[in-house]
Amino acid sequence: MPLYNEPSPLEVRVLSKRFLLPNSASIDTYLANEGYQAWRKAVGMTQDEIINEVKASNLRGRGGAGFPTGMKWSFVPRNSPKPKYIMVNADESEPGTCKDRVLMEFDPHQLIEGMMIAGLAVGSQAGYIYIRGEYRYLIDIMDKAIDEAYARGWLGDNIQGTGVKFEVRTHTGAGAYECGEESALLESFEGKRGVPRIRPPFPAVAGAYQCPTVLNNVETYCSVPSIILMGGASWAALGTPKNGGTRLFCLSGHINKPGVYELPMGFNLMRMINEVGGGMRGGKKLKAVIPGGSSCPVLKADECDVAMDYDSVAAIKSMLGSGGVVVMDEDTCMVKAALRIMKFYAHESCGWCIPCREGTTWLRKVLSRFHDGMGRRDEIDMIGDLSKSILGRTFCPLGDAAAMPTIAFVEKFRDDFEAHLDGKPCPYENASQLVMA
Amino acid sequence: MADPVKFTIDGQELEAAPGTLVIEAAKKAGIEIPSFCYYEGYSLQAACRMCLVEVEKMPKMQVACTLPVGPGMVVKTNTPQVVAARKSTLEFLLTNHPLDCPICDKGGECELQDMVFRYGAAESRFTDNKVHVDEQQWSPVVFYDGPRCILCFRCVRVCREGMGVGALGVINRGVVSLIAPNEGDHLECDECGMCIDICPVGALTSGSYRYKTRPWEMEHVGTICTHCSNGCKTTLGVRNDEIIRGNNRDRSGINGEFLCIKGRYAFDFTNHPERLQTPMIREGGQLKEVSWSQALKFVATRFNEIKQRGGKFGVIGSTRTTNEENYYLQKFARLGLGTNNIDHHRTGDVVSLVDTLSGRTDALATSDDFLNRKAVLIIGTDLSVEQPFLAFQARTNQRLRGAHIYVVTAGPVREDQCAAQVVRAARGGELGFGSDARGAGEGTGTGGCLRR
């Protein structure tokens, strides 16, 4: 049986509670362990009751933006004569993030059940799982789970004789970070070029095929069955105020036990590194942490005594993001880290708008030159300045995602940039390479 | 109509219909909000970010090209933040745009040049290598130079939305994104040149014009295209008595900036060696060049002789000449020649049409009606080929005002794409469709019915 990583005793395993069971992806294992019971309960509830339960859970979008899920569902116009769609964003591509992968690999039926409950909440009879193309093996796993669910009467025209109809299909992306942005995902899903749409209208009103669409991250849907079973308030109580429940944190970088760990919202970051992640590798000193995937401003070591929930991390001007915690030790070159991230964004910029398209590549070139020791002192400020010229001015958040971490790298680790000037080689050249999950 | 919305731009208190975009409202008030991708009449992109403005009570700058005016909205288009944003967007654009304006075919009439002149920085901080790809030729008349392209997507839209062709798309991603023919290496299109015309920079250039002149060396001479009966205005770029270019960028004339392949390119006959440039008179079986006064005198003498001996005249005009020319022709026929026998070359059953319309006033449609009426009925013509401008008007009407286009033709035509209903009739029998199709044809599926 594949095991993603050694579990930690500090985990609170709600979404991942079946991960360690034999054949955890099979419908038999799922049914024997509370599977589809939440849907049975939800069938007896009104649409408002389901949505209120999700609101009470304080579940916030796990894709990165942290928008309250129950509120998002309530925006769907229920009296619309158009079909409504449940769309799953499984285009997990934020560097440092690998949680949707394990959720689909080890418990695919939990995702299907979450979608089905969302379908009941907004009156939808069809759901699609948009999976990034690189997750080919997960598409197979999801397809197998969907087939099982149809065969056992958990999907189809008349689910378990209740008369409720719900269909689910997978849809593959073609390898673009941009398609994790909800409106670009919808464009791509409709077979078009993956560029974002002008909003409003938002997907809740005009999403897939211009029909009302609930669009959430994999983990968000996977949270829903336990919310319905436990009750929203109990689920919320697992976390901190306004930050309900648990979430899957993806620990990577220079720690002894990298892996995916389910921890309550608000779990302290230093404890996460030292107790869950087994401390710094080789006993090195902590230098910096990217708290929520590559788009989140980096934290200096002395900022890391922080509760990992949306509001606490926002209070120190970073973001909880998608839960990708990248830990960097004292031997890490911050210019190289900034360059690695900018290479990613320059490569992934969809090219639609000018500041992102041109700005990310310019920054990549400058950072690359810096790391080669060819930086000029006046360009240190320029890097921050160019990033600020992207920030808030682009069509979609991809530009912000590239700008925010870069601004933080320059502001917080200026010494590292100054160490690269005047033809000096990278002082960290022989140090250990940064490993990102 | 709904009550107008009241709002403020740069301190000016303004009013506009609900739904009016800030960029349009500003333009009407004489305030320029710069943009590349926004183009009146085509779908909104919000891609170039040049039109960012400050709006009170909104945390971030907003794009004026997609933001409708709202009651009490306070817009500022000239704050330090807005000025800085424009400057940096242009600086970003120039990182990869070649700065070889002196040898660029667009130099002197380039929107990027003008924009940088007005809103850009004098210095660039960019010192790294530019992205380069080689120029491509997509057709005899269309050349594409990728590095010059600012990806405003105007060409893609004018081809898809305006012409109903859709020959252009976008390939690659990020900074190496390029406009590309949807057929790979060449264009499958009308070669109308609208994409070249609408390109704000020197990315799309015309094979028949490029590198022949600097734009300021030409005189721009307005005239009427004679290649079909639509009567589009075309503005000919003339240098040293040679026509070098045709376009209608000043949007004068009934056609605005529209021109088809003929109006834009079909002027080379003017300098053809076989073109008759002087009148000739046949003397003793030989044609002899004479002056216009000699020729006219000769014709007048002969006409008079025929008239004296009681001869009769018939006059054939043309749909391809202007209204004014046709007016003079019939005047000459009636007063000069004393005949009412006036006709012209016809392709349609005009007699039946005139009969049908007889006794009704205001019944003949103008090209403007194609743009503004609620419905257009197209019978027995491949409009995009025979009357490209009218087809453009009908498409625009459908796209912007939701007009219903009805098509009755023997075979598939481009207007099928935007038609509310399509009827296929036997070739030559299209005019008779009414009796068959109005009752029986509708809903029976005779002739594929497309609906958008």
Short mmCIF file of N, CA and C in Angstrom, two decimals, chain B residues 360-377 393-406:
data_model
loop_
_atom_site.label_atom_id
_atom_site.label_comp_id
_atom_site.label_asym_id
_atom_site.label_seq_id
_atom_site.Cartn_x
_atom_site.Cartn_y
_atom_site.Cartn_z
N ARG B 360 -45.04 52.20 -51.92
CA ARG B 360 -44.65 52.32 -50.51
C ARG B 360 -43.47 53.28 -50.41
N THR B 361 -43.58 54.15 -49.44
CA THR B 361 -42.47 55.09 -49.27
C THR B 361 -41.50 54.53 -48.23
N ASP B 362 -40.29 55.02 -48.26
CA ASP B 362 -39.27 54.64 -47.28
C ASP B 362 -39.06 53.13 -47.24
N ALA B 363 -39.23 52.49 -48.38
CA ALA B 363 -39.16 51.04 -48.37
C ALA B 363 -37.80 50.50 -48.77
N LEU B 364 -37.01 51.33 -49.43
CA LEU B 364 -35.68 50.85 -49.82
C LEU B 364 -34.71 51.00 -48.66
N ALA B 365 -34.00 49.93 -48.37
CA ALA B 365 -33.07 49.97 -47.24
C ALA B 365 -31.77 50.65 -47.64
N THR B 366 -31.17 51.34 -46.67
CA THR B 366 -29.84 51.92 -46.88
C THR B 366 -28.83 51.02 -46.17
N SER B 367 -27.56 51.28 -46.42
CA SER B 367 -26.54 50.47 -45.74
C SER B 367 -26.61 50.69 -44.24
N ASP B 368 -27.08 51.85 -43.83
CA ASP B 368 -27.24 52.14 -42.42
C ASP B 368 -28.31 51.26 -41.77
N ASP B 369 -29.35 50.95 -42.56
CA ASP B 369 -30.41 50.09 -42.03
C ASP B 369 -29.87 48.71 -41.67
N PHE B 370 -28.89 48.25 -42.44
CA PHE B 370 -28.29 46.95 -42.12
C PHE B 370 -27.67 46.96 -40.73
N LEU B 371 -27.26 48.13 -40.30
CA LEU B 371 -26.60 48.25 -39.01
C LEU B 371 -27.58 48.49 -37.86
N ASN B 372 -28.75 49.05 -38.20
CA ASN B 372 -29.61 49.51 -37.11
C ASN B 372 -30.99 48.86 -37.02
N ARG B 373 -31.43 48.19 -38.07
CA ARG B 373 -32.77 47.61 -38.02
C ARG B 373 -32.77 46.33 -37.20
N LYS B 374 -33.98 45.92 -36.82
CA LYS B 374 -34.07 44.76 -35.93
C LYS B 374 -33.89 43.45 -36.66
N ALA B 375 -34.11 43.46 -37.95
CA ALA B 375 -33.96 42.21 -38.69
C ALA B 375 -33.43 42.49 -40.09
N VAL B 376 -32.70 41.54 -40.62
CA VAL B 376 -32.18 41.64 -41.98
C VAL B 376 -32.51 40.34 -42.70
N LEU B 377 -33.10 40.46 -43.87
CA LEU B 377 -33.43 39.27 -44.66
C LEU B 377 -32.52 39.24 -45.87
N GLN B 393 -21.99 45.11 -42.03
CA GLN B 393 -23.00 45.87 -41.27
C GLN B 393 -23.98 44.92 -40.57
N ALA B 394 -24.43 43.91 -41.29
CA ALA B 394 -25.41 42.98 -40.73
C ALA B 394 -24.81 42.22 -39.55
N ARG B 395 -23.57 41.77 -39.72
CA ARG B 395 -22.89 41.05 -38.64
C ARG B 395 -22.73 41.93 -37.42
N THR B 396 -22.33 43.18 -37.66
CA THR B 396 -22.15 44.11 -36.55
C THR B 396 -23.47 44.33 -35.82
N ASN B 397 -24.53 44.46 -36.59
CA ASN B 397 -25.86 44.66 -36.02
C ASN B 397 -26.26 43.47 -35.14
N GLN B 398 -26.02 42.28 -35.65
CA GLN B 398 -26.36 41.08 -34.89
C GLN B 398 -25.53 41.02 -33.61
N ARG B 399 -24.25 41.36 -33.72
CA ARG B 399 -23.35 41.23 -32.58
C ARG B 399 -23.65 42.26 -31.49
N LEU B 400 -23.89 43.50 -31.91
CA LEU B 400 -24.03 44.57 -30.93
C LEU B 400 -25.46 44.81 -30.52
N ARG B 401 -26.41 44.56 -31.42
CA ARG B 401 -27.79 44.91 -31.09
C ARG B 401 -28.71 43.71 -31.14
N GLY B 402 -28.13 42.55 -31.41
CA GLY B 402 -28.94 41.34 -31.40
C GLY B 402 -29.95 41.26 -32.53
N ALA B 403 -29.66 41.90 -33.65
CA ALA B 403 -30.59 41.84 -34.78
C ALA B 403 -30.75 40.40 -35.24
N HIS B 404 -31.91 40.10 -35.76
CA HIS B 404 -32.14 38.76 -36.30
C HIS B 404 -31.80 38.77 -37.79
N ILE B 405 -30.91 37.89 -38.16
CA ILE B 405 -30.53 37.78 -39.56
C ILE B 405 -31.20 36.53 -40.12
N TYR B 406 -31.90 36.68 -41.24
CA TYR B 406 -32.54 35.54 -41.89
C TYR B 406 -31.88 35.34 -43.25
#
